[in-house]
Amino acid sequence: MAARTKAIQALRQFTSCDIGDALVKLGLPHGGYLSGLQMYSPGATSAASKIFGPAYTVRMVPAADKTAPTPPCHFADAIPKDAVVFVSQPKGLISACWGGLMSTRAQKCGAAGVVIDGRFRDVEEHRALGIGLFARGLSILGSNTFTRSSELNVPVTYENIEIDEKVVIEPGDYIMGDVDGVVAIPTGTVEECVRLCQERYEIDEETRKCLERGDEIGPTIKRLRK
């Protein structure tokens, strides 16, 4: 457990790019990259622009769906401390499933950030809070009459639309989001991911030094990267 905790802390220092490259080496299709998400809050120049933590998943359904389960409480009231809230909205909707009041509650619960597989609203409220939020898009419409929460902390599926690929987000999988994008890290890969990230970081730093003194990039990469 101590080794896992240490590895998780170490993973925080790397970027989504570092982690994606490491996960590709570990055989994860497209390195766990969740394509199509954009950082909307707090902003790319903010010191708090990185989010990292275990996923707390929320599966939304259309409001008209009366057969799907109903959670025992509002999903924002059940957010665990230090978790990244990952909301899966039904496809094909132009309404939002998250807003400023939810981020206010999430921040009070100690959430590490929010990822919306869908739309949200109240951009300025989120930025005023300084909470890290990534989403597929925006809407002026609230969730009322359009969607409702159904299941909490269940596996949800994220679709990389461009390549027709689905990424399953398990509750507790680690989510990293920064200015470059968002990546999902399966819990079982954390230690190896850290090792590969550190190895690649050291190689890239040596490569940078060579380039800064005028070395050609082709031979340098061929010599240093394995």
XYZ file of C-alpha atoms in Angstrom:
226
model
C 0.000 0.000 0.000
C 2.835 2.390 0.865
C 4.491 1.704 -2.510
C 1.211 2.393 -4.326
C 0.703 5.652 -2.416
C 4.245 6.747 -3.262
C 3.705 5.919 -6.945
C 0.453 7.873 -7.047
C 2.165 10.917 -5.554
C 5.012 10.584 -8.052
C 2.575 10.422 -10.956
C 1.300 13.916 -10.126
C 4.550 15.542 -11.243
C 4.227 14.343 -14.839
C 2.100 15.708 -17.675
C -0.739 14.107 -19.591
C 1.693 13.737 -22.509
C 4.223 11.870 -20.340
C 1.534 9.546 -19.055
C -0.036 8.934 -22.464
C 3.334 7.916 -23.925
C 3.964 5.571 -20.985
C 0.545 3.931 -21.326
C 1.108 3.376 -25.050
C 4.281 1.477 -24.141
C 2.223 -0.565 -21.703
C -0.110 -1.581 -24.529
C -3.090 0.622 -23.693
C -4.754 1.679 -26.984
C -3.924 5.332 -27.656
C -2.476 5.658 -24.172
C -5.768 6.246 -22.364
C -6.177 9.585 -24.160
C -9.697 11.044 -23.972
C -9.881 13.003 -27.192
C -12.278 15.913 -27.595
C -12.130 17.369 -24.088
C -11.186 21.012 -23.590
C -10.086 22.865 -20.462
C -12.632 25.578 -19.672
C -11.640 26.401 -16.097
C -9.609 27.848 -14.495
C -7.616 28.646 -17.665
C -4.408 27.495 -19.294
C -2.278 30.159 -17.587
C -3.471 29.338 -14.079
C -1.143 27.642 -11.618
C -4.032 25.289 -10.780
C -4.604 24.158 -14.365
C -3.766 20.486 -13.648
C -6.291 18.091 -12.121
C -5.425 14.640 -10.825
C -7.258 12.092 -8.731
C -9.309 8.888 -8.672
C -12.462 8.946 -10.784
C -15.848 9.325 -9.124
C -18.178 8.436 -11.986
C -21.707 9.683 -12.585
C -23.855 8.125 -15.290
C -26.611 10.382 -16.588
C -29.713 9.219 -18.461
C -32.425 11.123 -20.318
C -34.937 12.639 -17.898
C -37.711 10.696 -19.603
C -36.046 7.378 -18.717
C -38.125 6.091 -15.803
C -36.629 2.586 -15.783
C -33.002 3.440 -14.977
C -31.952 3.424 -11.310
C -32.117 6.574 -9.201
C -29.278 7.381 -6.780
C -30.047 7.662 -3.051
C -28.902 11.298 -2.956
C -27.868 14.115 -5.262
C -24.701 12.978 -6.993
C -22.841 16.162 -6.024
C -23.418 15.419 -2.334
C -21.617 12.057 -2.633
C -18.356 13.341 -4.141
C -15.362 11.861 -2.273
C -12.545 14.169 -1.183
C -9.676 14.416 -3.725
C -11.714 12.690 -6.454
C -12.076 13.813 -10.050
C -15.785 13.899 -10.856
C -16.350 12.178 -14.205
C -19.863 12.778 -15.597
C -21.090 10.698 -18.532
C -23.933 12.489 -20.350
C -26.128 10.736 -22.943
C -25.008 11.491 -26.485
C -26.859 13.748 -28.888
C -28.004 16.370 -26.374
C -27.449 20.138 -26.531
C -28.276 20.698 -22.852
C -25.771 20.966 -20.001
C -25.515 18.349 -17.252
C -23.324 20.423 -14.918
C -23.342 24.033 -13.730
C -21.817 26.535 -11.369
C -23.761 25.450 -8.274
C -22.553 21.882 -8.734
C -18.957 23.057 -8.898
C -19.544 25.094 -5.749
C -20.684 21.913 -3.984
C -17.905 19.812 -5.544
C -15.267 22.244 -4.338
C -16.757 22.200 -0.825
C -16.569 18.389 -0.887
C -12.870 18.620 -1.765
C -13.060 17.448 -5.389
C -9.787 17.554 -7.321
C -11.548 18.566 -10.532
C -14.364 17.804 -12.950
C -14.519 16.101 -16.357
C -17.760 16.277 -18.336
C -18.295 13.807 -21.174
C -20.866 16.195 -22.558
C -21.820 19.835 -21.970
C -21.825 22.241 -19.035
C -22.709 25.899 -18.430
C -21.816 28.927 -16.243
C -18.210 29.287 -17.429
C -17.494 32.455 -15.458
C -18.774 30.917 -12.221
C -16.338 28.011 -12.596
C -13.448 30.337 -13.341
C -14.298 32.505 -10.346
C -14.168 29.370 -8.184
C -10.848 28.389 -9.761
C -11.957 24.771 -10.116
C -10.368 22.625 -12.824
C -13.011 21.629 -15.363
C -12.789 19.868 -18.723
C -15.736 19.200 -21.042
C -16.697 18.397 -24.611
C -18.652 21.631 -24.957
C -20.933 24.360 -23.615
C -24.666 24.979 -23.422
C -27.006 27.677 -22.126
C -29.570 25.001 -21.178
C -29.680 23.401 -17.742
C -30.195 19.707 -17.089
C -33.785 20.148 -15.876
C -36.233 18.234 -18.151
C -33.319 16.907 -20.243
C -31.170 14.615 -18.068
C -30.945 13.169 -14.589
C -28.317 11.227 -12.668
C -28.805 7.483 -12.532
C -25.820 5.490 -11.268
C -22.827 6.537 -9.172
C -19.397 4.922 -9.162
C -20.095 2.496 -12.002
C -17.975 1.903 -15.125
C -18.730 4.478 -17.842
C -17.637 4.532 -21.459
C -15.931 7.455 -23.163
C -15.932 7.520 -26.977
C -12.966 8.791 -28.983
C -15.224 9.727 -31.865
C -12.495 10.343 -34.457
C -11.270 6.750 -34.350
C -14.451 4.992 -33.200
C -12.737 3.814 -30.012
C -14.282 3.408 -26.589
C -12.371 3.909 -23.348
C -13.898 2.412 -20.211
C -13.470 4.543 -17.088
C -13.649 2.420 -13.955
C -14.404 4.045 -10.599
C -11.044 4.722 -8.968
C -9.076 4.892 -12.224
C -6.820 7.930 -12.080
C -7.649 10.931 -14.238
C -5.016 13.497 -15.239
C -6.053 16.683 -17.005
C -3.805 19.584 -17.972
C -3.337 22.112 -20.769
C -2.547 19.328 -23.258
C -5.583 17.156 -22.563
C -7.042 14.407 -20.400
C -5.832 10.844 -19.859
C -7.344 7.925 -17.932
C -4.897 5.741 -16.015
C -6.051 2.246 -14.969
C -5.194 1.617 -11.328
C -3.184 -1.496 -12.143
C -0.737 0.438 -14.332
C 0.269 3.174 -11.878
C 3.652 1.810 -10.761
C 4.845 0.882 -14.251
C 3.514 4.152 -15.621
C 5.615 6.113 -13.122
C 8.723 4.098 -13.987
C 8.310 4.708 -17.711
C 7.478 8.395 -17.224
C 10.629 8.924 -15.172
C 12.753 7.005 -17.666
C 11.439 9.050 -20.587
C 11.762 12.321 -18.645
C 15.463 11.701 -18.036
C 16.042 10.842 -21.690
C 14.170 13.942 -22.865
C 16.130 16.187 -20.499
C 19.407 14.819 -21.854
C 18.081 15.295 -25.399
C 17.159 18.904 -24.585
C 20.673 19.637 -23.338
C 22.140 18.244 -26.553
C 19.816 20.317 -28.716
C 20.538 23.486 -26.735
C 24.231 23.142 -27.473
C 23.514 22.737 -31.179
C 23.391 18.963 -31.765
C 21.173 17.664 -34.582
C 17.893 16.196 -33.410
C 17.898 13.115 -35.664
C 21.143 11.496 -34.450
C 20.504 12.649 -30.875
C 17.124 10.956 -30.636
C 18.473 7.830 -32.321
C 21.282 7.654 -29.769
C 19.325 8.423 -26.616
C 15.854 6.977 -27.115
C 15.376 3.245 -26.912
